[in-house]
Coordinates of C-alpha atoms and ligand atoms in Angstrom, one line a residue:
X1 CA 0.0 0.0 0.0
X2 CA 1.3 3.4 -0.9
X3 CA 2.3 5.6 2.0
X4 CA 1.1 9.2 2.1
X5 CA 4.8 10.3 2.2
X6 CA 5.8 8.1 -0.7
X7 CA 6.8 11.0 -2.9
X8 CA 10.0 11.7 -1.0
X9 CA 11.0 8.0 -0.6
X10 CA 12.7 5.7 -3.0
X11 CA 12.4 2.5 -1.0
X12 CA 9.6 0.6 0.7
X13 CA 9.2 0.7 4.5
X14 CA 10.7 -2.4 6.0
X15 CA 8.2 -4.9 7.3
X16 CA 9.6 -4.8 10.8
X17 CA 9.3 -1.0 10.8
X18 CA 5.7 -1.3 10.0
X19 CA 5.1 -3.7 12.8
X20 CA 7.2 -1.7 15.2
X21 CA 5.7 1.7 14.5
X22 CA 2.0 0.9 14.0
X23 CA -0.6 2.1 16.4
X24 CA -3.8 1.0 14.7
X25 CA -3.9 -2.1 16.9
X26 CA -4.7 0.2 19.8
X27 CA -5.7 3.6 18.4
X28 CA -8.6 2.2 16.4
X29 CA -10.8 2.9 19.4
X30 CA -10.5 6.5 18.5
X31 CA -12.4 6.0 15.2
X32 CA -15.6 7.8 16.2
X33 CA -13.8 11.0 17.2
X34 CA -11.5 10.8 14.3
X35 CA -14.4 10.8 11.9
X36 CA -16.4 13.4 13.8
X37 CA -13.3 15.7 13.7
X38 CA -12.8 15.1 10.0
X39 CA -16.5 15.9 9.2
X40 CA -16.2 19.2 11.0
X41 CA -12.9 19.9 9.3
X42 CA -14.3 19.1 5.8
X43 CA -17.3 21.4 6.5
X44 CA -15.0 24.2 7.5
X45 CA -12.8 23.7 4.4
X46 CA -15.9 24.0 2.2
X47 CA -17.3 27.0 4.1
X48 CA -14.0 28.8 3.7
X49 CA -13.8 28.0 0.0
X50 CA -10.6 26.0 0.5
X51 CA -12.4 23.1 -1.2
X52 CA -15.5 23.1 -3.3
X53 CA -18.9 22.9 -1.5
X54 CA -19.8 19.8 -3.6
X55 CA -16.4 18.2 -2.7
X56 CA -17.1 19.0 1.0
X57 CA -20.5 17.2 0.8
X58 CA -18.9 14.3 -0.9
X59 CA -16.3 13.9 1.7
X60 CA -18.8 14.2 4.5
X61 CA -21.0 11.5 2.9
X62 CA -18.0 9.3 2.4
X63 CA -16.9 9.7 6.1
X64 CA -20.5 8.9 7.3
X65 CA -20.4 5.7 5.2
X66 CA -17.1 4.7 6.8
X67 CA -18.6 5.5 10.2
X68 CA -21.4 3.1 9.7
X69 CA -19.2 0.4 8.4
X70 CA -16.9 0.6 11.5
X71 CA -20.0 0.7 13.7
X72 CA -21.2 -2.5 12.2
X73 CA -17.8 -4.1 12.6
X74 CA -17.3 -4.5 8.8
X75 CA -14.3 -2.2 8.4
X76 CA -10.9 -3.9 8.0
X77 CA -8.1 -2.0 9.7
X78 CA -4.7 -2.4 8.2
X79 CA -1.4 -2.3 9.9
X80 CA 0.3 -1.1 6.8
X81 CA -1.7 2.1 7.1
X82 CA -0.2 2.6 10.5
X83 CA -2.8 4.5 12.5
X84 CA -6.5 5.4 12.7
X85 CA -6.0 8.6 10.7
X86 CA -4.4 6.9 7.7
X87 CA -6.8 4.0 7.8
X88 CA -9.8 6.3 7.6
X89 CA -8.2 8.6 5.0
X90 CA -7.3 5.7 2.7
X91 CA -10.8 4.3 3.1
X92 CA -12.2 7.6 2.1
X93 CA -10.1 7.8 -1.0
X94 CA -11.1 4.3 -1.9
X95 CA -14.7 5.3 -1.4
X96 CA -15.0 8.6 -3.1
X97 CA -11.9 8.8 -5.2
X98 CA -9.4 11.7 -5.5
X99 CA -11.7 14.2 -3.7
X100 CA -10.9 12.2 -0.6
X101 CA -7.3 13.3 -0.9
X102 CA -8.4 16.9 -0.2
X103 CA -9.6 16.2 3.4
X104 CA -6.1 16.4 4.8
X105 CA -5.7 20.1 3.6
X106 CA -4.6 22.4 6.4
X107 CA -4.3 19.6 8.9
X108 CA -1.7 17.2 10.1
X109 CA -1.9 14.0 12.0
X110 CA -0.2 15.9 14.8
X111 CA -3.2 18.2 15.5
X112 CA -5.6 15.4 14.5
X113 CA -4.4 13.0 17.2
X114 CA -4.4 15.7 19.8
X115 CA -8.1 16.4 18.8
X116 CA -9.1 12.7 18.9
X117 CA -7.6 12.3 22.4
X118 CA -9.3 15.4 23.7
X119 CA -12.6 14.3 22.3
X120 CA -12.3 10.9 23.9
X121 CA -11.2 12.3 27.3
X122 CA -14.0 14.9 27.3
X123 CA -16.6 12.2 26.9
X124 CA -15.0 9.6 29.2
X125 CA -14.3 12.2 31.9
X126 CA -18.0 13.1 31.9
X127 CA -19.0 9.4 32.2
X128 CA -16.6 8.9 35.1
X129 CA -18.0 12.0 36.9
X130 CA -21.6 10.5 36.5
X131 CA -20.4 7.1 37.8
X132 CA -18.6 8.8 40.8
X133 CA -21.9 10.5 41.6
X134 CA -23.7 7.1 41.5
X135 CA -21.1 5.7 43.8
X136 CA -21.4 8.6 46.3
X137 CA -25.2 8.1 46.4
X138 CA -24.8 4.4 47.2
X139 CA -22.5 5.3 50.0
X140 CA -25.0 7.9 51.3
X141 CA -27.7 5.2 51.1
X142 CA -25.6 2.9 53.3
X143 CA -25.0 5.7 55.8
X144 CA -28.7 6.3 56.0
X145 CA -29.5 2.7 56.5
X146 CA -26.8 2.3 59.2
X147 CA -27.1 5.6 60.8
X148 CA -27.0 4.4 64.4
X149 CA -24.4 1.7 64.2
X150 CA -21.4 2.4 66.4
X151 CA -18.0 0.9 65.6
X152 CA -14.4 1.4 66.8
X153 CA -12.6 4.3 65.1
X154 CA -9.0 3.5 64.4
X155 CA -5.7 5.3 64.2
X156 CA -2.5 3.2 63.5
X157 CA -5.0 0.3 63.0
X158 CA -5.4 0.4 66.8
X159 CA -8.8 1.0 68.4
X160 CA -8.9 4.7 69.1
X161 CA -12.4 6.1 69.9
X162 CA -16.0 4.9 69.1
X163 CA -17.5 6.4 66.0
X164 CA -20.5 5.8 63.8
X165 CA -20.2 3.4 60.9
X166 CA -21.8 6.2 58.8
X167 CA -19.1 8.6 59.9
X168 CA -16.5 6.1 58.7
X169 CA -18.2 5.5 55.4
X170 CA -18.6 9.2 54.8
X171 CA -14.8 9.4 54.5
X172 CA -15.1 7.6 51.2
X173 CA -18.0 9.9 50.1
X174 CA -15.6 12.8 50.7
X175 CA -12.8 11.2 48.8
X176 CA -15.0 10.4 45.8
X177 CA -16.5 13.8 45.8
X178 CA -13.0 15.4 45.7
X179 CA -12.2 12.9 42.8
X180 CA -15.3 14.0 40.9
X181 CA -14.4 17.7 41.4
X182 CA -10.9 17.0 40.2
X183 CA -12.1 15.3 37.1
X184 CA -14.6 18.1 36.5
X185 CA -11.9 20.8 36.9
X186 CA -9.8 19.0 34.4
X187 CA -12.5 19.3 31.8
X188 CA -11.7 22.9 31.1
X189 CA -8.2 22.0 30.2
X190 CA -9.3 19.1 28.1
X191 CA -12.0 21.0 26.2
X192 CA -9.6 23.1 24.1
X193 CA -9.5 22.7 20.3
X194 CA -6.0 21.9 19.0
X195 CA -7.1 21.5 15.4
X196 CA -5.7 24.2 13.1
X197 CA -2.3 24.0 14.5
X198 CA -1.5 21.6 11.6
X199 CA 2.0 20.1 11.9
X200 CA 3.2 22.7 14.4
X201 CA 3.1 26.2 12.8
X202 CA -0.5 26.7 11.6
X203 CA -1.2 27.3 7.9
X204 CA -1.3 29.9 5.2
X205 CA -4.7 28.7 4.1
X206 CA -7.7 30.7 5.4
X207 CA -9.1 28.3 7.9
X208 CA -11.8 29.1 10.5
X209 CA -10.9 27.4 13.8
X210 CA -13.8 29.0 15.7
X211 CA -16.2 27.3 13.3
X212 CA -14.7 23.9 13.9
X213 CA -14.7 24.5 17.7
X214 CA -18.4 25.3 17.5
X215 CA -19.3 22.2 15.5
X216 CA -17.3 20.0 17.9
X217 CA -18.5 21.7 21.1
X218 CA -15.1 23.0 22.2
X219 CA -15.2 26.0 24.5
X220 CA -11.9 27.5 23.5
X221 CA -9.1 27.3 21.0
X222 CA -5.5 26.4 21.8
X223 CA -3.5 29.7 21.6
X224 CA -0.1 28.4 20.5
X225 CA 0.1 26.1 17.5
X226 CA 3.4 24.6 18.7
X227 CA 2.0 23.9 22.2
X228 CA -1.2 22.5 20.6
X229 CA 0.7 19.5 19.1
X230 CA 3.3 19.0 21.8
X231 CA 1.0 19.2 24.9
X232 CA -0.2 16.0 26.6
X233 CA -0.7 17.6 30.0
X234 CA -4.4 16.7 29.8
X235 CA -3.5 13.0 29.4
X236 CA -1.0 13.2 32.3
X237 CA -3.7 15.0 34.4
X238 CA -6.3 12.4 33.6
X239 CA -4.0 9.6 34.7
X240 CA -2.9 11.5 37.7
X241 CA -6.6 12.1 38.8
X242 CA -7.2 8.4 38.1
X243 CA -4.2 7.5 40.3
X244 CA -5.6 9.5 43.2
X245 CA -9.0 7.9 42.7
X246 CA -7.4 4.4 42.6
X247 CA -5.5 5.3 45.8
X248 CA -8.9 5.9 47.4
X249 CA -10.2 2.7 46.0
X250 CA -7.3 0.8 47.4
X251 CA -7.9 2.1 50.9
X252 CA -11.6 1.1 50.7
X253 CA -10.7 -2.3 49.2
X254 CA -8.1 -2.8 52.0
X255 CA -10.8 -2.1 54.7
X256 CA -13.3 -4.4 53.0
X257 CA -10.6 -7.1 53.0
X258 CA -9.8 -6.6 56.7
X259 CA -13.4 -6.2 57.7
X260 CA -14.4 -9.5 56.0
X261 CA -11.7 -11.4 57.9
X262 CA -12.7 -13.6 60.8
X263 CA -10.6 -11.5 63.0
X264 CA -12.7 -8.4 62.3
X265 CA -16.0 -10.0 61.3
X266 CA -17.5 -6.6 60.5
X267 CA -18.9 -7.4 57.1
X268 CA -19.8 -10.2 54.8
X269 CA -19.6 -9.9 51.1
X270 CA -22.2 -12.0 49.2
X271 CA -21.3 -15.2 47.4
X272 CA -21.7 -13.6 44.0
X273 CA -18.9 -11.1 44.8
X274 CA -16.5 -13.5 46.4
X275 CA -14.6 -16.5 45.2
X276 CA -13.7 -19.8 46.8
X277 CA -10.5 -21.7 47.1
X278 CA -9.6 -24.7 44.9
X279 CA -8.2 -26.6 47.9
X280 CA -9.7 -25.2 51.1
X281 CA -13.5 -25.8 51.0
X282 CA -14.3 -23.4 53.9
X283 CA -12.8 -20.3 52.2
X284 CA -14.6 -17.3 50.9
X285 CA -12.2 -14.8 49.5
X286 CA -12.6 -11.1 48.9
X287 CA -10.8 -11.4 45.5
X288 CA -12.7 -8.5 43.9
X289 CA -11.6 -6.1 46.6
X290 CA -8.1 -7.5 46.4
X291 CA -7.9 -6.9 42.7
X292 CA -9.1 -3.4 43.1
X293 CA -6.2 -2.9 45.5
X294 CA -3.9 -4.7 43.1
X295 CA -5.0 -2.8 40.0
X296 CA -4.1 0.5 41.7
X297 CA -0.4 -0.5 41.1
X298 CA -1.1 -0.6 37.4
X299 CA -2.5 2.9 37.4
X300 CA 0.5 4.3 39.4
X301 CA 2.7 2.5 36.8
X302 CA 0.7 4.2 34.0
X303 CA 1.3 7.6 35.6
X304 CA 5.0 7.0 35.9
X305 CA 5.0 5.7 32.3
X306 CA 3.4 8.8 30.7
X307 CA 5.5 11.2 32.9
X308 CA 8.7 9.4 31.8
X309 CA 7.7 9.2 28.2
X310 CA 7.0 13.0 28.1
X311 CA 10.1 13.9 30.1
X312 CA 12.6 16.2 28.3
X313 CA 10.8 15.9 24.9
X314 CA 11.9 18.8 22.8
X315 CA 9.2 20.9 21.1
X316 CA 7.0 19.9 19.4
X317 CA 5.4 16.6 18.4
X318 CA 7.7 13.6 18.7
X319 CA 6.7 10.1 17.8
X320 CA 7.4 9.0 21.4
X321 CA 4.0 10.5 22.1
X322 CA 2.2 7.8 20.2
X323 CA 3.0 5.7 23.3
X324 CA 0.7 7.9 25.4
X325 CA -2.3 5.8 24.4
X326 CA -1.2 2.6 26.1
X327 CA -1.2 3.9 29.6
X328 CA -4.2 6.2 28.9
X329 CA -6.4 3.4 27.5
X330 CA -5.4 1.0 30.2
X331 CA -6.2 3.6 32.9
X332 CA -9.5 4.5 31.3
X333 CA -10.6 0.8 31.1
X334 CA -9.4 0.0 34.6
X335 CA -11.1 3.1 36.2
X336 CA -14.4 2.4 34.4
X337 CA -14.4 -1.3 35.3
X338 CA -13.4 -0.6 38.9
X339 CA -16.2 2.0 39.3
X340 CA -18.8 -0.3 37.8
X341 CA -17.7 -3.3 39.8
X342 CA -17.7 -1.4 43.1
X343 CA -21.1 0.1 42.3
X344 CA -22.5 -3.5 41.9
X345 CA -20.5 -4.8 44.9
X346 CA -21.5 -2.3 47.5
X347 CA -25.2 -3.5 47.8
X348 CA -23.8 -7.0 48.2
X349 CA -22.1 -6.2 51.5
X350 CA -23.8 -7.0 54.8
X351 CA -22.6 -5.1 57.8
X352 CA -22.5 -7.0 61.0
X353 CA -23.7 -4.1 63.2
X354 CA -24.0 -6.2 66.4
X355 CA -20.3 -7.2 66.1
X356 CA -19.2 -3.6 65.4
X357 CA -21.1 -2.2 68.3
X358 CA -20.1 -4.9 70.7
X359 CA -16.4 -4.2 70.2
X360 CA -16.7 -0.4 70.0
X361 CA -16.2 0.1 73.7
X362 CA -13.4 -2.4 74.1
X363 CA -9.7 -1.5 74.3
X364 CA -10.4 1.5 76.6
X365 CA -11.9 3.3 73.7
X366 CA -13.6 5.9 76.0
X367 CA -10.4 6.9 77.8
X368 CA -10.3 10.2 76.0
X369 CA -13.9 10.8 77.3
X370 CA -12.6 10.5 80.9
X371 CA -9.8 13.0 80.1
X372 CA -12.4 15.4 78.6
X373 CA -14.7 14.9 81.6
X374 CA -11.8 15.9 83.9
X375 CA -11.1 19.0 81.8
X376 CA -14.8 19.8 82.4
X377 CA -14.0 19.6 86.1
X378 CA -11.3 22.3 85.7
X379 CA -8.2 20.0 85.4
X380 CA -5.6 20.9 82.8
X381 CA -5.7 18.5 79.8
X382 CA -2.1 17.3 80.2
X383 CA -2.9 16.4 83.9
X384 CA -6.2 14.9 82.9
X385 CA -4.4 12.8 80.3
X386 CA -1.9 11.6 82.8
X387 CA -4.6 10.7 85.4
X388 CA -6.6 8.8 82.8
X389 CA -3.4 7.0 81.6
X390 CA -2.9 5.8 85.2
X391 CA -6.5 4.6 85.3
X392 CA -6.0 2.6 82.1
X393 CA -2.8 1.1 83.5
X394 CA -4.7 0.2 86.7
X395 CA -7.4 -1.5 84.6
X396 CA -4.8 -3.5 82.6
X397 CA -3.1 -4.6 85.7
X398 CA -6.3 -5.7 87.4
X399 CA -7.9 -7.1 84.2
X400 CA -10.8 -4.7 84.4
X401 CA -12.7 -2.6 81.8
X402 CA -13.2 1.1 82.4
X403 CA -16.9 0.6 83.0
X404 CA -16.2 -2.0 85.7
X405 CA -14.5 0.6 88.0
X406 CA -16.2 1.7 91.2
X407 CA -16.5 5.2 92.5
X408 CA -13.9 4.3 95.2
X409 CA -11.5 3.2 92.5
X410 CA -12.0 6.4 90.5
X411 CA -11.4 8.5 93.6
X412 CA -8.0 6.9 94.0
X413 CA -7.0 8.8 90.9
X414 CA -8.8 12.1 91.4
X415 CA -11.1 13.6 94.0
X416 CA -13.3 15.4 91.4
X417 CA -14.9 12.2 90.0
X418 CA -18.7 12.0 90.6
X419 CA -21.6 9.8 89.5
X420 CA -21.7 11.5 86.1
X421 CA -18.6 9.6 85.0
X422 CA -20.5 6.3 84.8
X423 CA -22.8 7.8 82.1
X424 CA -19.7 8.9 80.1
X425 CA -18.1 5.5 79.7
X426 CA -20.4 3.9 77.1
X427 CA -19.6 4.1 73.4
X428 CA -23.0 5.6 72.8
X429 CA -22.5 8.5 75.1
X430 CA -18.9 9.0 73.9
X431 CA -20.3 9.4 70.3
X432 CA -23.2 11.5 71.4
X433 CA -21.0 14.0 73.1
X434 CA -18.8 14.8 70.1
X435 CA -20.8 17.7 68.9
X436 CA -17.9 19.7 67.3
X437 CA -18.4 20.5 63.6
X438 CA -17.5 17.4 61.6
X439 CA -17.4 15.4 64.8
X440 CA -18.6 11.9 65.7
X441 CA -22.1 12.7 67.0
X442 CA -25.1 11.4 65.1
X443 CA -26.3 15.0 64.8
X444 CA -23.0 16.1 63.1
X445 CA -23.0 12.9 60.9
X446 CA -26.6 13.7 59.8
X447 CA -25.7 17.2 58.8
X448 CA -22.8 15.7 56.7
X449 CA -25.3 13.4 55.0
X450 CA -27.5 16.3 54.3
X451 CA -24.6 18.2 52.8
X452 CA -24.0 15.3 50.4
X453 CA -27.6 14.9 49.6
X454 CA -27.9 18.6 48.7
X455 CA -24.7 18.3 46.6
X456 CA -26.0 15.3 44.7
X457 CA -29.3 16.9 44.1
X458 CA -27.7 20.1 42.8
X459 CA -25.4 18.2 40.5
X460 CA -28.4 16.2 39.1
X461 CA -30.1 19.5 38.3
X462 CA -27.0 20.9 36.6
X463 CA -26.8 18.0 34.1
Ligands
LIG1 N1 -0.2 7.7 15.3 C1 0.4 9.0 15.7 C2 0.2 9.2 17.2 O1 -0.5 8.4 17.8 C3 -0.3 10.1 15.0 C4 0.6 11.3 14.8 C5 1.7 10.9 13.8 N2 2.4 12.0 13.4 C6 3.5 11.8 12.7 N3 4.0 12.9 12.3 N4 4.0 10.7 12.5 O2 0.8 10.0 17.8

């Protein structure tokens, strides 16, 4: 097959070079955007009188036919034609003859690939934001359904203070909300039209970039033709946002794994979202959550991949950049699959509320409440901390729990203790008392839930 650059060349491209340099095997997924971009470009060329209006129409018709044949899976992609742009252009010339050769006027594959990627990421980023919102609503549902469940709150994976399960789950709603805001913010940097930069320097032909931007729904034009073809910040940013999202996913996955262990026994994941062991009949493994945790590594790898590929590239387009699609597509597929799987898995989790509540007071979890009680009696916090520390030490030595101590025992440590202390030692009262903004009390947790519900409603209206 004749290459578009054949004029300058005397010899055929070596077979191994074709194999080594092709990208059609992976960039064919850009076909839809490539054709939409070409249709807009052809319309602009005709409007500007760069090509004949009848030629413009013929090109558009030809491109639509190719669109349908790819859609139906009838189109045969060829490695000899290297990439999606050349495959479609060659098909157009086959379809409508020499007029097809006019499409590539005032355009280069360099601005074309930047356009395709931006169109893909614009659409996919919006899809991801919608899915993140679905995920947040599911978490809010869980919070509402388990509003009164108390569990141990942890620091250093050691029991720290009692909290509400919904308070804990809302951490993830916050993470995913920040993720969705991050993706949303990136849209304004994605939604910039690079087309018209041509190879790197623009063109002497009288193109109308604003017109193309309007047809394709871009909110602005890139302002430097050289930057337009050399910039992949928006790809790096997408993978970076995805890496942060997957970091959040890995933390949630880790907790689901821990919580479903016999040691914790906080949750049970249904049979349909767990797998068995081929040797140990009793096992029920949280493989889905483990793979979510595991796939996070791939996304970090993809981020390092694209950053390293882009590092120190001189202006402007360099062929290295063809490699951007591998980490990008893998990230996209992994994020989408992970989101969808998690959305389906969350309702399959049963929370063992009784177990969570029963252990929430263990491990001297209300010791801080004793210290705060003493502060209320006028004792300096450092002193109160020390007194409470001695009480805990006494309990450990005498194998007692805080709630098993008598008034006499409390008085050995401080005179100021009165009957009120007994009401302060239960996990329930510990949680109830934490009324500070964002704190553990049911009242504060409810207002957090309301905050999310309002946000979700607002977003729904905005769409
Ligand atoms: N397949 C190429 C890529 O993905 C398209 C741009 C090629 N440009 C070039 N001058 N070889 O980056």
